[in-house]
Short mmCIF file of C-alpha atoms in Angstrom, two decimals:
data_model
loop_
_atom_site.label_atom_id
_atom_site.label_comp_id
_atom_site.label_asym_id
_atom_site.label_seq_id
_atom_site.Cartn_x
_atom_site.Cartn_y
_atom_site.Cartn_z
CA UNK A 656 -15.49 1.83 30.94
CA UNK A 657 -17.89 -0.98 30.56
CA UNK A 658 -16.85 -4.36 30.37
CA UNK A 659 -18.25 -4.77 26.45
CA UNK A 660 -16.08 -1.58 25.64
CA UNK A 661 -13.01 -3.14 27.44
CA UNK A 662 -13.44 -6.27 25.49
CA UNK A 663 -13.83 -4.30 22.15
CA UNK A 664 -10.73 -2.36 22.91
CA UNK A 665 -8.89 -5.68 23.50
CA UNK A 666 -10.20 -7.08 20.59
CA UNK A 667 -9.11 -4.28 18.51
CA UNK A 668 -5.74 -4.05 20.48
CA UNK A 669 -5.27 -8.02 19.27
CA UNK A 670 -6.28 -7.56 15.47
CA UNK A 671 -3.57 -4.63 15.33
CA UNK A 672 -0.87 -7.11 17.06
CA UNK A 673 -1.65 -9.82 14.41
CA UNK A 674 -1.51 -7.22 11.46
CA UNK A 675 1.60 -5.77 12.67
CA UNK A 676 3.12 -8.92 13.43
CA UNK A 677 2.25 -10.29 9.67
CA UNK A 678 3.73 -7.08 8.21
CA UNK A 679 7.10 -7.45 10.10
CA UNK A 680 7.59 -10.97 9.63
CA UNK A 681 6.65 -10.63 5.54
CA UNK A 682 9.12 -7.76 5.66
CA UNK A 683 11.85 -9.87 7.48
CA UNK A 684 11.21 -13.34 5.74
CA UNK A 685 8.46 -12.65 2.73
CA UNK A 686 4.77 -13.61 2.75
CA UNK A 687 5.41 -17.48 2.58
CA UNK A 688 6.99 -17.37 6.09
CA UNK A 689 3.38 -15.78 7.13
CA UNK A 690 1.43 -18.65 8.34
CA UNK A 691 -1.20 -18.78 10.86
CA UNK A 692 0.59 -20.92 13.03
CA UNK A 693 3.64 -19.04 12.88
CA UNK A 694 1.78 -15.63 13.91
CA UNK A 695 -0.10 -17.29 16.63
CA UNK A 696 3.28 -18.35 18.12
CA UNK A 697 4.42 -14.89 17.73
CA UNK A 698 1.91 -13.08 19.58
CA UNK A 699 1.47 -15.79 22.17
CA UNK A 700 -2.38 -16.60 21.40
CA UNK A 701 -3.89 -19.96 19.99
CA UNK A 702 -4.58 -20.17 16.34
CA UNK A 703 -8.58 -20.27 17.15
CA UNK A 704 -8.00 -16.70 18.82
CA UNK A 705 -6.35 -15.84 15.46
CA UNK A 706 -9.16 -17.14 13.55
CA UNK A 707 -11.67 -15.17 15.43
CA UNK A 708 -9.91 -12.18 13.95
CA UNK A 709 -9.39 -13.33 10.39
CA UNK A 710 -10.45 -16.23 8.70
CA UNK A 711 -6.97 -16.63 7.34
CA UNK A 712 -3.98 -15.27 5.76
CA UNK A 713 -5.77 -13.76 2.92
CA UNK A 714 -7.62 -11.41 5.08
CA UNK A 715 -4.57 -10.82 7.10
CA UNK A 716 -3.14 -9.93 3.66
CA UNK A 717 -6.08 -7.56 3.17
CA UNK A 718 -5.76 -5.69 6.37
CA UNK A 719 -1.82 -5.04 5.80
CA UNK A 720 -2.74 -3.76 2.62
CA UNK A 721 -5.69 -1.11 4.00
CA UNK A 722 -2.79 -0.06 6.58
CA UNK A 723 -0.32 0.22 3.83
CA UNK A 724 -2.77 2.10 1.46
CA UNK A 725 -3.32 4.80 4.04
CA UNK A 726 0.34 5.07 4.78
CA UNK A 727 1.03 5.18 1.09
CA UNK A 728 -1.79 7.96 0.68
CA UNK A 729 -0.44 9.99 3.60
CA UNK A 730 3.09 9.82 2.18
CA UNK A 731 2.24 11.04 -1.21
CA UNK A 732 0.41 13.83 0.41
CA UNK A 733 3.19 14.71 2.48
CA UNK A 734 5.46 14.94 -0.47
CA UNK A 735 3.30 16.80 -2.91
CA UNK A 736 2.08 19.54 -0.06
CA UNK A 737 5.77 20.64 0.28
CA UNK A 738 6.06 20.87 -3.62
CA UNK A 739 5.78 24.32 -5.35
CA UNK A 740 3.84 24.04 -8.94
CA UNK A 741 2.39 20.94 -10.84
CA UNK A 742 5.43 19.75 -12.04
CA UNK A 743 7.23 19.67 -8.65
CA UNK A 744 4.23 18.11 -7.15
CA UNK A 745 4.12 15.06 -9.86
CA UNK A 746 7.48 14.62 -9.43
CA UNK A 747 7.46 14.62 -5.81
CA UNK A 748 4.44 12.25 -6.14
CA UNK A 749 6.40 9.82 -8.22
CA UNK A 750 9.40 10.06 -5.90
CA UNK A 751 7.33 9.50 -2.89
CA UNK A 752 5.31 6.50 -4.61
CA UNK A 753 8.46 4.62 -5.38
CA UNK A 754 10.27 5.25 -1.99
CA UNK A 755 7.24 3.82 -0.35
CA UNK A 756 7.27 0.75 -2.83
CA UNK A 757 11.17 0.18 -2.22
CA UNK A 758 10.64 0.69 1.71
CA UNK A 759 8.10 -1.57 2.26
CA UNK A 760 8.11 -4.07 -0.31
CA UNK A 761 5.82 -6.61 1.91
CA UNK A 762 3.18 -4.00 2.42
CA UNK A 763 3.32 -3.19 -1.22
CA UNK A 764 2.98 -6.73 -2.44
CA UNK A 765 -0.13 -6.97 -0.20
CA UNK A 766 -1.38 -4.03 -2.05
CA UNK A 767 -0.58 -4.72 -5.62
CA UNK A 768 0.70 -8.63 -6.26
CA UNK A 769 -1.35 -10.74 -3.63
CA UNK A 770 -4.64 -11.64 -3.02
CA UNK A 771 -6.03 -10.08 0.07
CA UNK A 772 -9.92 -10.33 -1.12
CA UNK A 773 -10.10 -6.43 -1.81
CA UNK A 774 -12.24 -5.10 -4.44
CA UNK A 775 -10.29 -2.49 -6.66
CA UNK A 776 -12.17 0.05 -8.98
CA UNK A 777 -15.75 -0.54 -7.92
CA UNK A 778 -18.54 0.39 -5.73
CA UNK A 779 -16.79 -2.25 -2.99
CA UNK A 780 -13.48 -0.88 -2.95
CA UNK A 781 -12.68 -0.02 0.60
CA UNK A 782 -12.08 3.73 1.79
CA UNK A 783 -8.25 3.25 2.16
CA UNK A 784 -7.84 1.95 -1.39
CA UNK A 785 -9.99 4.79 -2.71
CA UNK A 786 -8.08 7.53 -0.88
CA UNK A 787 -4.78 6.21 -2.22
CA UNK A 788 -6.13 6.70 -5.43
CA UNK A 789 -7.35 10.13 -4.67
CA UNK A 790 -4.03 10.93 -3.46
CA UNK A 791 -2.81 10.39 -6.79
CA UNK A 792 -5.44 12.07 -8.62
CA UNK A 793 -5.13 15.18 -6.41
CA UNK A 794 -1.69 15.88 -8.25
CA UNK A 795 -2.45 14.15 -11.68
CA UNK A 796 -5.64 15.67 -12.46
CA UNK A 797 -4.11 19.25 -13.12
CA UNK A 798 -1.35 17.79 -15.47
CA UNK A 799 -3.59 15.21 -17.46
CA UNK A 800 -4.32 17.80 -20.36
CA UNK A 801 -7.57 19.41 -21.36
CA UNK A 802 -8.86 16.41 -23.63
CA UNK A 803 -7.59 13.48 -21.33
CA UNK A 804 -9.91 12.08 -18.28
CA UNK A 805 -8.25 12.85 -15.26
CA UNK A 806 -8.90 9.30 -13.91
CA UNK A 807 -7.66 7.48 -16.89
CA UNK A 808 -4.61 9.68 -16.99
CA UNK A 809 -4.04 8.75 -13.13
CA UNK A 810 -4.54 5.33 -13.92
CA UNK A 811 -1.98 5.08 -16.80
CA UNK A 812 0.53 7.06 -14.56
CA UNK A 813 -0.19 4.95 -11.61
CA UNK A 814 0.59 1.80 -13.95
CA UNK A 815 3.90 3.41 -15.35
CA UNK A 816 5.00 3.87 -11.68
CA UNK A 817 4.03 0.27 -10.51
CA UNK A 818 5.99 -1.02 -13.63
CA UNK A 819 8.74 0.89 -12.39
CA UNK A 820 8.69 0.01 -8.91
CA UNK A 821 8.19 -3.77 -9.60
CA UNK A 822 10.80 -4.24 -12.25
CA UNK A 823 13.57 -1.84 -10.10
CA UNK A 824 12.72 -4.52 -7.28
CA UNK A 825 13.00 -7.50 -9.23
CA UNK A 826 16.57 -5.99 -10.74
CA UNK A 827 14.99 -5.83 -14.21
CA UNK A 828 15.96 -2.13 -14.24
CA UNK A 829 19.19 -0.53 -12.51
CA UNK A 830 17.90 1.42 -9.49
CA UNK A 831 20.74 4.06 -9.97
CA UNK A 832 18.54 5.36 -12.95
CA UNK A 833 15.43 5.64 -11.03
CA UNK A 834 15.74 9.54 -10.84
CA UNK A 835 16.21 9.87 -14.32
CA UNK A 836 13.17 7.45 -15.24
CA UNK A 837 10.98 9.87 -13.06
CA UNK A 838 12.14 12.99 -14.77
CA UNK A 839 11.39 11.06 -18.28
CA UNK A 840 7.96 10.08 -16.99
CA UNK A 841 6.85 13.46 -15.70
CA UNK A 842 8.21 15.26 -18.88
CA UNK A 843 6.70 12.93 -21.40
CA UNK A 844 3.43 12.43 -19.54
CA UNK A 845 2.28 15.35 -17.67
CA UNK A 846 1.36 18.35 -19.15
CA UNK A 847 3.15 21.22 -17.28
#
């Protein structure tokens, strides 16, 4: 291994450490607790080293969001691959989405609530975000209905899931009714 390759590997490892530490701190104490100073102390590197990887908190949030999008897509695909039939796939998709949001609130916030400097819904959208949307579309396109554009239907269904996730987490909706909400959403929106 050349010196250049070793330095690149070490740089990538430091970057992963920064993102993992930011994510852990945000999950434990919220995003307000994630500062470059605290991160530098936690990873035992100086702030200039941290800034050599990320220009600031916004870029760190973006990195956590991209990592989270990859994980969310994998969770939704795993759930839907085990389901038999369109209705079961859409139900599994909705559950996986809501479970991910509930189990990873800081990551979910990085994805959908905070400014991570990421472009959504255009040609500059990073691949992990496109793939997370594709994971939704894969199951939802088959239940959109003949006269409905699958992408628009996916956006609507995603918006409904996001609303459920956000309102439940904020205790505006009682969590014990989540399963009934999923069933109603699938029954009323999906053409099965």
